[in-house]
Short mmCIF file of C-alpha atoms in Angstrom, two decimals:
data_model
loop_
_atom_site.label_atom_id
_atom_site.label_comp_id
_atom_site.label_asym_id
_atom_site.label_seq_id
_atom_site.Cartn_x
_atom_site.Cartn_y
_atom_site.Cartn_z
CA UNK W 1077 21.29 -48.51 -44.32
CA UNK W 1078 17.93 -46.87 -44.91
CA UNK W 1079 16.60 -44.15 -42.56
CA UNK W 1080 14.08 -46.72 -41.27
CA UNK W 1081 16.88 -49.11 -40.30
CA UNK W 1082 18.73 -46.26 -38.56
CA UNK W 1083 15.55 -45.33 -36.68
CA UNK W 1084 15.11 -48.91 -35.45
CA UNK W 1085 18.75 -49.04 -34.35
CA UNK W 1086 18.30 -45.74 -32.48
CA UNK W 1087 15.25 -47.16 -30.70
CA UNK W 1088 17.12 -50.33 -29.80
CA UNK W 1089 20.16 -48.39 -28.65
CA UNK W 1090 18.00 -46.19 -26.47
CA UNK W 1091 16.51 -49.29 -24.82
CA UNK W 1092 19.99 -50.64 -24.11
CA UNK W 1093 21.14 -47.32 -22.62
CA UNK W 1094 18.07 -47.00 -20.41
CA UNK W 1095 18.27 -50.57 -19.12
CA UNK W 1096 21.97 -49.96 -18.51
CA UNK W 1097 21.08 -47.18 -16.09
CA UNK W 1098 21.50 -44.07 -18.25
CA UNK W 1099 19.15 -41.16 -17.43
CA UNK W 1100 16.29 -41.38 -19.95
CA UNK W 1101 16.50 -37.81 -21.36
CA UNK W 1102 20.25 -38.21 -21.92
CA UNK W 1103 19.63 -41.52 -23.72
CA UNK W 1104 16.97 -39.83 -25.87
CA UNK W 1105 19.23 -36.91 -26.79
CA UNK W 1106 22.25 -39.13 -27.52
CA UNK W 1107 20.31 -41.55 -29.73
CA UNK W 1108 18.51 -38.68 -31.47
CA UNK W 1109 21.81 -36.95 -32.27
CA UNK W 1110 23.43 -40.14 -33.55
CA UNK W 1111 20.32 -41.06 -35.51
CA UNK W 1112 20.01 -37.69 -37.27
CA UNK W 1113 23.78 -37.71 -37.90
CA UNK W 1114 23.52 -41.13 -39.56
CA UNK W 1115 20.46 -40.15 -41.61
CA UNK W 1116 21.73 -36.73 -42.76
CA UNK W 1117 25.42 -37.61 -42.88
CA UNK W 1118 26.65 -34.52 -41.03
CA UNK W 1119 27.23 -34.06 -37.28
CA UNK W 1120 27.08 -30.27 -37.68
CA UNK W 1121 23.70 -30.46 -39.40
CA UNK W 1122 22.47 -32.90 -36.74
CA UNK W 1123 23.58 -30.56 -33.95
CA UNK W 1124 21.89 -27.56 -35.59
CA UNK W 1125 18.63 -29.44 -36.17
CA UNK W 1126 18.54 -30.71 -32.61
CA UNK W 1127 19.35 -27.21 -31.37
CA UNK W 1128 16.32 -25.89 -33.24
CA UNK W 1129 14.24 -28.69 -31.71
CA UNK W 1130 15.40 -27.67 -28.23
CA UNK W 1131 14.49 -24.04 -28.87
CA UNK W 1132 11.08 -24.93 -30.29
CA UNK W 1133 10.35 -27.22 -27.33
CA UNK W 1134 10.40 -24.51 -24.67
CA UNK W 1135 9.74 -21.35 -26.69
CA UNK W 1136 5.98 -21.87 -26.45
CA UNK W 1137 4.02 -19.50 -24.23
CA UNK W 1138 2.19 -22.51 -22.77
CA UNK W 1139 5.40 -23.92 -21.32
CA UNK W 1140 4.98 -21.27 -18.62
CA UNK W 1141 2.20 -23.38 -17.13
CA UNK W 1142 4.77 -25.89 -15.79
CA UNK W 1143 6.69 -23.73 -13.24
CA UNK W 1144 3.53 -21.93 -12.14
CA UNK W 1145 1.53 -25.06 -11.27
CA UNK W 1146 4.60 -26.67 -9.71
CA UNK W 1147 5.08 -23.55 -7.56
CA UNK W 1148 1.42 -23.65 -6.52
CA UNK W 1149 1.71 -27.34 -5.61
CA UNK W 1150 4.76 -26.83 -3.41
CA UNK W 1151 3.19 -23.79 -1.71
CA UNK W 1152 0.04 -25.81 -0.97
CA UNK W 1153 2.11 -28.69 0.41
CA UNK W 1154 4.23 -26.40 2.59
CA UNK W 1155 1.15 -24.55 3.88
CA UNK W 1156 -0.24 -27.68 5.56
CA UNK W 1157 -3.33 -27.82 3.37
CA UNK W 1158 -2.85 -31.60 3.06
CA UNK W 1159 -3.42 -31.95 6.81
CA UNK W 1160 -6.51 -29.73 6.59
CA UNK W 1161 -7.92 -31.76 3.69
CA UNK W 1162 -7.37 -35.00 5.63
CA UNK W 1163 -9.07 -33.62 8.75
CA UNK W 1164 -12.12 -32.45 6.79
CA UNK W 1165 -12.43 -35.68 4.78
CA UNK W 1166 -12.01 -37.81 7.89
CA UNK W 1167 -14.77 -35.86 9.64
CA UNK W 1168 -17.10 -36.46 6.66
CA UNK W 1169 -16.58 -40.24 6.43
CA UNK W 1170 -15.78 -41.27 10.00
CA UNK W 1171 -19.11 -43.11 10.48
CA UNK W 1172 -18.62 -45.38 7.44
CA UNK W 1173 -17.04 -48.84 7.67
CA UNK W 1174 -13.44 -48.20 6.66
CA UNK W 1175 -14.19 -44.49 6.88
CA UNK W 1176 -10.63 -43.44 7.63
CA UNK W 1177 -9.49 -45.14 4.42
CA UNK W 1178 -12.28 -43.44 2.47
CA UNK W 1179 -11.30 -40.15 4.08
CA UNK W 1180 -7.71 -40.67 2.93
CA UNK W 1181 -8.94 -41.21 -0.64
CA UNK W 1182 -11.14 -38.10 -0.46
CA UNK W 1183 -8.32 -36.02 1.02
CA UNK W 1184 -5.99 -37.17 -1.76
CA UNK W 1185 -8.61 -36.21 -4.35
CA UNK W 1186 -8.94 -32.74 -2.80
CA UNK W 1187 -5.18 -32.35 -2.51
CA UNK W 1188 -4.78 -33.49 -6.13
CA UNK W 1189 -7.01 -30.66 -7.30
CA UNK W 1190 -4.43 -28.10 -6.19
CA UNK W 1191 -1.09 -29.89 -6.58
CA UNK W 1192 -1.10 -32.17 -9.64
CA UNK W 1193 1.93 -34.15 -8.44
CA UNK W 1194 1.46 -37.76 -7.28
CA UNK W 1195 4.79 -37.86 -5.47
CA UNK W 1196 3.81 -34.85 -3.34
CA UNK W 1197 0.53 -36.55 -2.38
CA UNK W 1198 2.34 -39.79 -1.49
CA UNK W 1199 4.88 -37.99 0.70
CA UNK W 1200 2.34 -35.77 2.48
CA UNK W 1201 -0.22 -38.47 3.29
CA UNK W 1202 2.39 -41.02 4.33
CA UNK W 1203 3.24 -38.64 7.16
CA UNK W 1204 -0.37 -37.70 7.92
CA UNK W 1205 -2.63 -40.68 7.18
CA UNK W 1206 -0.54 -43.82 7.80
CA UNK W 1207 0.12 -43.20 11.55
CA UNK W 1208 -3.51 -42.17 12.07
CA UNK W 1209 -4.88 -45.25 10.30
CA UNK W 1210 -2.61 -47.62 12.19
CA UNK W 1211 -3.62 -45.99 15.47
CA UNK W 1212 -7.25 -46.76 14.62
CA UNK W 1213 -6.60 -50.45 13.97
CA UNK W 1214 -5.94 -50.58 10.24
CA UNK W 1215 -3.28 -53.04 9.08
CA UNK W 1216 0.08 -51.67 8.00
CA UNK W 1217 -0.29 -53.07 4.48
CA UNK W 1218 -3.69 -51.49 3.94
CA UNK W 1219 -2.66 -48.15 5.46
CA UNK W 1220 0.29 -47.72 3.10
CA UNK W 1221 -1.64 -49.30 0.21
CA UNK W 1222 -4.51 -46.83 0.34
CA UNK W 1223 -2.04 -43.92 0.44
CA UNK W 1224 -0.09 -45.34 -2.51
CA UNK W 1225 -3.24 -46.03 -4.51
CA UNK W 1226 -5.02 -42.75 -3.91
CA UNK W 1227 -1.83 -40.72 -4.44
CA UNK W 1228 -2.05 -41.41 -8.19
CA UNK W 1229 -5.13 -39.17 -8.31
CA UNK W 1230 -2.65 -36.28 -8.28
CA UNK W 1231 -1.70 -37.02 -11.89
CA UNK W 1232 -5.28 -37.37 -13.18
CA UNK W 1233 -7.48 -34.85 -11.39
CA UNK W 1234 -6.60 -31.43 -12.85
CA UNK W 1235 -4.30 -29.61 -12.63
CA UNK W 1236 -1.98 -32.50 -13.46
CA UNK W 1237 1.68 -32.27 -14.38
CA UNK W 1238 1.39 -35.35 -16.62
CA UNK W 1239 -1.60 -33.86 -18.48
CA UNK W 1240 0.43 -30.69 -18.99
CA UNK W 1241 3.35 -32.77 -20.29
CA UNK W 1242 1.08 -34.68 -22.69
CA UNK W 1243 -0.45 -31.42 -23.90
CA UNK W 1244 2.99 -30.03 -24.68
CA UNK W 1245 4.11 -33.24 -26.40
CA UNK W 1246 0.93 -33.65 -28.44
CA UNK W 1247 0.28 -29.92 -28.96
CA UNK W 1248 -3.20 -30.22 -27.46
CA UNK W 1249 -5.16 -27.73 -25.36
CA UNK W 1250 -4.12 -28.05 -21.72
CA UNK W 1251 -7.49 -26.59 -20.69
CA UNK W 1252 -9.34 -29.32 -22.63
CA UNK W 1253 -7.13 -31.98 -21.04
CA UNK W 1254 -7.95 -30.58 -17.61
CA UNK W 1255 -11.68 -30.73 -18.36
CA UNK W 1256 -11.32 -34.28 -19.69
CA UNK W 1257 -9.55 -35.36 -16.50
CA UNK W 1258 -12.49 -34.47 -14.26
CA UNK W 1259 -14.78 -37.42 -15.10
CA UNK W 1260 -12.10 -40.13 -14.97
CA UNK W 1261 -10.57 -38.61 -11.84
CA UNK W 1262 -13.87 -38.59 -9.96
CA UNK W 1263 -14.73 -42.07 -11.25
CA UNK W 1264 -11.39 -43.42 -10.03
CA UNK W 1265 -11.82 -41.73 -6.64
CA UNK W 1266 -15.30 -43.32 -6.43
CA UNK W 1267 -13.83 -46.73 -7.27
CA UNK W 1268 -11.20 -46.30 -4.56
CA UNK W 1269 -13.79 -45.22 -1.98
CA UNK W 1270 -16.25 -48.04 -2.73
CA UNK W 1271 -13.39 -50.51 -2.95
CA UNK W 1272 -12.14 -49.45 0.47
CA UNK W 1273 -15.59 -49.95 2.02
CA UNK W 1274 -15.93 -53.34 0.27
CA UNK W 1275 -12.52 -54.50 1.50
CA UNK W 1276 -13.27 -53.34 5.04
CA UNK W 1277 -16.54 -55.33 4.92
CA UNK W 1278 -15.49 -58.52 3.14
CA UNK W 1279 -11.73 -58.81 3.80
CA UNK W 1280 -11.34 -57.56 7.39
CA UNK W 1281 -8.06 -59.47 7.87
CA UNK W 1282 -6.44 -57.45 5.08
CA UNK W 1283 -7.85 -54.07 6.16
CA UNK W 1284 -7.80 -54.58 9.92
CA UNK W 1285 -10.05 -56.69 12.15
CA UNK W 1286 -10.45 -54.18 14.97
CA UNK W 1287 -11.17 -50.89 13.29
CA UNK W 1288 -11.95 -47.89 15.44
CA UNK W 1289 -13.55 -44.87 13.75
CA UNK W 1290 -13.86 -42.88 16.98
CA UNK W 1291 -11.96 -39.80 15.87
CA UNK W 1292 -13.28 -36.58 17.35
CA UNK W 1293 -15.67 -34.64 15.09
CA UNK W 1294 -14.69 -31.19 13.92
CA UNK W 1295 -16.68 -28.18 15.06
CA UNK W 1296 -18.38 -26.03 12.45
CA UNK W 1297 -15.75 -23.35 12.95
CA UNK W 1298 -12.93 -25.88 12.39
CA UNK W 1299 -14.63 -27.24 9.26
CA UNK W 1300 -14.90 -23.74 7.86
CA UNK W 1301 -11.34 -22.73 8.73
CA UNK W 1302 -9.90 -25.92 7.25
CA UNK W 1303 -12.26 -26.43 4.32
CA UNK W 1304 -12.91 -22.96 2.94
CA UNK W 1305 -9.33 -22.00 1.92
CA UNK W 1306 -8.70 -25.11 -0.17
CA UNK W 1307 -12.20 -25.00 -1.66
CA UNK W 1308 -11.69 -21.36 -2.61
CA UNK W 1309 -8.32 -22.13 -4.21
CA UNK W 1310 -9.76 -25.02 -6.25
CA UNK W 1311 -12.70 -22.87 -7.34
CA UNK W 1312 -10.43 -19.97 -8.25
CA UNK W 1313 -8.01 -22.00 -10.39
CA UNK W 1314 -10.22 -24.59 -12.06
CA UNK W 1315 -13.34 -22.40 -12.12
CA UNK W 1316 -11.35 -19.64 -13.80
CA UNK W 1317 -10.12 -22.03 -16.50
CA UNK W 1318 -13.50 -23.64 -17.18
CA UNK W 1319 -15.34 -20.30 -17.16
CA UNK W 1320 -12.88 -18.87 -19.66
CA UNK W 1321 -11.64 -16.17 -17.29
CA UNK W 1322 -8.03 -17.38 -17.34
CA UNK W 1323 -5.78 -19.27 -19.69
CA UNK W 1324 -4.04 -22.26 -18.01
CA UNK W 1325 -0.88 -20.15 -17.68
CA UNK W 1326 -2.77 -17.29 -16.02
CA UNK W 1327 -4.62 -19.76 -13.78
CA UNK W 1328 -1.29 -21.18 -12.63
CA UNK W 1329 -0.10 -17.68 -11.70
CA UNK W 1330 -3.36 -16.85 -9.89
CA UNK W 1331 -3.23 -20.20 -8.08
CA UNK W 1332 0.36 -19.64 -6.96
CA UNK W 1333 -0.57 -16.21 -5.59
CA UNK W 1334 -3.64 -17.70 -3.86
CA UNK W 1335 -1.60 -20.50 -2.28
CA UNK W 1336 0.98 -17.95 -1.10
CA UNK W 1337 -1.72 -15.78 0.49
CA UNK W 1338 -3.30 -18.81 2.23
CA UNK W 1339 0.05 -19.93 3.57
CA UNK W 1340 0.86 -16.45 4.88
CA UNK W 1341 -2.57 -16.02 6.47
CA UNK W 1342 -2.21 -19.38 8.21
CA UNK W 1343 1.29 -18.32 9.32
CA UNK W 1344 2.78 -21.55 8.01
CA UNK W 1345 5.19 -20.07 5.48
CA UNK W 1346 8.47 -18.89 6.98
CA UNK W 1347 11.34 -17.44 4.97
CA UNK W 1348 13.27 -20.75 5.03
CA UNK W 1349 10.11 -22.55 3.84
CA UNK W 1350 9.64 -20.07 0.99
CA UNK W 1351 13.26 -20.51 -0.06
CA UNK W 1352 12.80 -24.30 -0.01
CA UNK W 1353 9.67 -23.98 -2.15
CA UNK W 1354 11.44 -21.80 -4.71
CA UNK W 1355 14.46 -24.12 -4.94
CA UNK W 1356 12.25 -27.22 -5.31
CA UNK W 1357 10.18 -25.45 -7.98
CA UNK W 1358 13.33 -24.57 -9.91
CA UNK W 1359 14.63 -28.14 -9.73
CA UNK W 1360 11.36 -29.69 -10.92
CA UNK W 1361 10.92 -27.10 -13.68
CA UNK W 1362 14.47 -27.67 -14.92
CA UNK W 1363 13.88 -31.42 -14.94
CA UNK W 1364 10.63 -31.09 -16.89
CA UNK W 1365 12.28 -28.65 -19.29
CA UNK W 1366 15.09 -31.13 -19.93
CA UNK W 1367 12.53 -33.92 -20.48
CA UNK W 1368 10.56 -31.90 -23.02
CA UNK W 1369 13.71 -30.89 -24.93
CA UNK W 1370 14.77 -34.54 -25.11
CA UNK W 1371 11.28 -35.60 -26.29
CA UNK W 1372 11.25 -32.95 -29.01
CA UNK W 1373 14.64 -34.11 -30.30
CA UNK W 1374 13.45 -37.70 -30.21
CA UNK W 1375 10.30 -36.78 -32.18
CA UNK W 1376 12.37 -35.05 -34.89
CA UNK W 1377 14.64 -38.09 -35.24
CA UNK W 1378 11.65 -40.43 -35.51
CA UNK W 1379 10.07 -38.19 -38.15
CA UNK W 1380 13.27 -38.23 -40.22
CA UNK W 1381 13.56 -42.01 -39.97
CA UNK W 1382 9.99 -42.77 -41.00
CA UNK W 1383 9.57 -45.33 -38.19
CA UNK W 1384 6.17 -44.02 -36.96
CA UNK W 1385 4.71 -44.07 -40.49
CA UNK W 1386 5.95 -47.62 -41.01
CA UNK W 1387 4.48 -48.73 -37.68
CA UNK W 1388 1.21 -46.99 -38.62
CA UNK W 1389 1.02 -48.90 -41.89
CA UNK W 1390 1.82 -52.12 -40.01
CA UNK W 1391 -0.99 -51.44 -37.52
CA UNK W 1392 -3.40 -50.68 -40.37
CA UNK W 1393 -2.57 -53.88 -42.28
CA UNK W 1394 -2.50 -56.07 -39.13
CA UNK W 1395 -6.27 -55.64 -38.85
CA UNK W 1396 -6.08 -55.07 -35.09
CA UNK W 1397 -8.74 -52.41 -35.17
CA UNK W 1398 -8.67 -49.31 -32.99
CA UNK W 1399 -9.59 -51.15 -29.77
CA UNK W 1400 -6.98 -53.83 -30.38
CA UNK W 1401 -4.31 -51.20 -31.00
CA UNK W 1402 -5.26 -49.22 -27.88
CA UNK W 1403 -5.27 -52.32 -25.66
CA UNK W 1404 -1.87 -53.36 -27.05
CA UNK W 1405 -0.57 -49.83 -26.39
CA UNK W 1406 -1.90 -49.90 -22.81
CA UNK W 1407 -0.22 -53.26 -22.21
CA UNK W 1408 3.13 -51.87 -23.40
CA UNK W 1409 2.72 -48.77 -21.19
CA UNK W 1410 1.96 -50.86 -18.10
CA UNK W 1411 4.91 -53.18 -18.78
CA UNK W 1412 7.22 -50.17 -19.19
CA UNK W 1413 5.82 -48.83 -15.92
CA UNK W 1414 7.53 -51.73 -14.17
CA UNK W 1415 10.97 -50.37 -15.09
CA UNK W 1416 10.57 -46.65 -15.95
CA UNK W 1417 9.07 -43.56 -14.36
CA UNK W 1418 5.89 -41.99 -15.75
CA UNK W 1419 7.47 -39.03 -17.56
CA UNK W 1420 10.00 -41.24 -19.30
CA UNK W 1421 7.29 -43.59 -20.59
CA UNK W 1422 5.40 -40.67 -22.09
CA UNK W 1423 8.57 -39.25 -23.63
CA UNK W 1424 9.33 -42.56 -25.33
CA UNK W 1425 5.87 -43.73 -26.44
CA UNK W 1426 3.79 -40.61 -27.13
CA UNK W 1427 5.98 -39.28 -29.99
CA UNK W 1428 6.00 -42.79 -31.45
CA UNK W 1429 2.23 -43.31 -31.20
CA UNK W 1430 0.88 -39.90 -32.26
CA UNK W 1431 1.65 -40.35 -35.99
CA UNK W 1432 -0.01 -43.78 -35.80
CA UNK W 1433 -3.27 -42.89 -34.02
CA UNK W 1434 -3.84 -39.44 -35.56
CA UNK W 1435 -4.64 -40.74 -39.09
CA UNK W 1436 -7.06 -43.22 -37.47
CA UNK W 1437 -9.20 -40.32 -36.25
CA UNK W 1438 -8.46 -40.91 -32.56
CA UNK W 1439 -9.46 -38.06 -30.25
CA UNK W 1440 -6.08 -37.03 -28.83
CA UNK W 1441 -7.64 -35.60 -25.66
CA UNK W 1442 -9.18 -39.01 -24.89
CA UNK W 1443 -5.91 -40.69 -25.89
CA UNK W 1444 -4.07 -38.46 -23.41
CA UNK W 1445 -6.37 -39.51 -20.55
CA UNK W 1446 -5.92 -43.19 -21.46
CA UNK W 1447 -2.16 -42.70 -21.57
CA UNK W 1448 -1.99 -40.96 -18.19
CA UNK W 1449 -4.07 -43.62 -16.42
CA UNK W 1450 -2.03 -46.45 -17.95
CA UNK W 1451 1.18 -44.67 -16.96
CA UNK W 1452 -0.12 -44.14 -13.42
CA UNK W 1453 -0.75 -47.87 -12.99
CA UNK W 1454 2.99 -48.24 -13.45
CA UNK W 1455 3.54 -46.08 -10.36
CA UNK W 1456 2.17 -48.97 -8.27
CA UNK W 1457 3.73 -51.97 -10.02
CA UNK W 1458 6.99 -53.65 -9.04
CA UNK W 1459 9.92 -53.51 -9.38
CA UNK W 1460 10.03 -49.72 -10.03
CA UNK W 1461 6.76 -48.25 -8.67
CA UNK W 1462 8.04 -44.76 -7.86
CA UNK W 1463 5.11 -43.89 -5.55
CA UNK W 1464 5.89 -47.00 -3.51
CA UNK W 1465 9.54 -45.95 -3.14
CA UNK W 1466 8.49 -42.43 -2.12
CA UNK W 1467 6.25 -43.87 0.59
CA UNK W 1468 8.99 -46.19 1.80
CA UNK W 1469 11.52 -43.36 1.99
CA UNK W 1470 9.03 -41.16 3.86
CA UNK W 1471 7.99 -43.81 6.42
CA UNK W 1472 9.53 -43.73 9.86
CA UNK W 1473 8.70 -47.42 10.45
CA UNK W 1474 11.29 -49.97 9.25
CA UNK W 1475 8.88 -52.86 9.97
CA UNK W 1476 6.93 -51.98 6.78
CA UNK W 1477 8.80 -53.39 3.80
CA UNK W 1478 8.61 -52.47 0.11
CA UNK W 1479 6.79 -55.74 -0.49
CA UNK W 1480 4.14 -54.75 2.09
CA UNK W 1481 3.50 -51.51 0.22
CA UNK W 1482 3.28 -53.26 -3.16
CA UNK W 1483 0.83 -55.83 -1.72
CA UNK W 1484 -1.28 -53.09 -0.12
CA UNK W 1485 -1.37 -51.11 -3.38
CA UNK W 1486 -2.27 -54.12 -5.58
CA UNK W 1487 -6.09 -53.85 -5.13
CA UNK W 1488 -5.93 -50.17 -6.10
CA UNK W 1489 -3.89 -50.97 -9.22
CA UNK W 1490 -6.61 -53.46 -10.22
CA UNK W 1491 -9.29 -50.79 -9.65
CA UNK W 1492 -7.32 -48.42 -11.88
CA UNK W 1493 -7.17 -51.09 -14.59
CA UNK W 1494 -10.94 -51.59 -14.41
CA UNK W 1495 -11.50 -47.81 -14.60
CA UNK W 1496 -9.15 -47.61 -17.60
CA UNK W 1497 -11.04 -50.37 -19.44
CA UNK W 1498 -14.32 -48.49 -18.88
CA UNK W 1499 -12.82 -45.26 -20.24
CA UNK W 1500 -11.49 -47.08 -23.32
CA UNK W 1501 -14.87 -48.70 -23.98
CA UNK W 1502 -16.89 -45.57 -23.12
CA UNK W 1503 -14.89 -42.48 -24.23
CA UNK W 1504 -17.63 -39.99 -23.15
CA UNK W 1505 -16.47 -40.57 -19.55
CA UNK W 1506 -13.41 -38.52 -20.50
CA UNK W 1507 -14.57 -36.26 -23.34
CA UNK W 1508 -18.26 -35.90 -22.50
CA UNK W 1509 -17.72 -32.50 -20.86
CA UNK W 1510 -15.89 -31.02 -23.86
#
């Protein structure tokens, strides 16, 4: 067999393993090892080459950005800043029709700017926003839907763990990816906010027919005490990156220190809470590290097989054009989102697509934003929809089913798709600030 045939068999075998329930990174490593062994004819050589790939994957200085931003996110979550963000956003939008839903979107956008993890946003606001919205007359489906939809902002508005992962996979500037995520993130938050008001106005049966926006306003002192710390942390981390004062790695360290100080000043960080934060940070960092090692091995195997080059030539001769190729890619990503988690989709598709789109002159920063949004749509689509499962596991109400959450999140998935189409057709939305 030719190396190309072996590469195709490795891809097919990986699909079989994943659908059979094998953990995606293990499937990637196993198929990569077997593929390189078959191509080079030596298991020892295959093991050594994959060992070098593993070392190269995490030897980069920029890999340090992962544990630091994860640590900052967990410190922010443990410090109760999510509750503060929700209170401030609710006070700002309480007079608008559907204002509590808009406030949930705004709070998620604020929370996203200091966590970068969608799952954390989903868990925090399920506890905070869903009971409050139901108390004010919102339907159960809409309450969980707006939390599920707006939670995906955590992976788009910088700092984002998925943008960091794409930067490491594609060897692109994480700072540039963060800058590029601002426009699409704000546009998506705007879509969610306007969509919430429109649904509250035109589909009251879905949102809730007897809405009550009578929550007590916050005093100026409360607004300052709740709003200033998170604003200062956002300004410190993102402002430092954009002003050139910090590298992304340094900004992660400064942000983690800032979140620790805020938590201690608010007296919300006990020793058990700090230990829990450190353990969770270690677990997430180890998982991401394992994912990146597997992706690097997978990329080496694909390069040896020549599969990406062959697919690139096929795309060039198929006369799809750049837009046709991108829309086909987005469709595949969304379909995979129905059965795989976001990191796994990126691990599988990004190494395969980069050798295809790079010769076509595609801006890889823009391509990263398109990829992340398409992947995030998968967080809301059945049957997998990891954000939906996080919300379900966090809810204390058994009367709200998984189907209710998927139905509630469907309008927000459609808004994400519309936003994605606009970004594909008008790339300056993403790269205009670069």
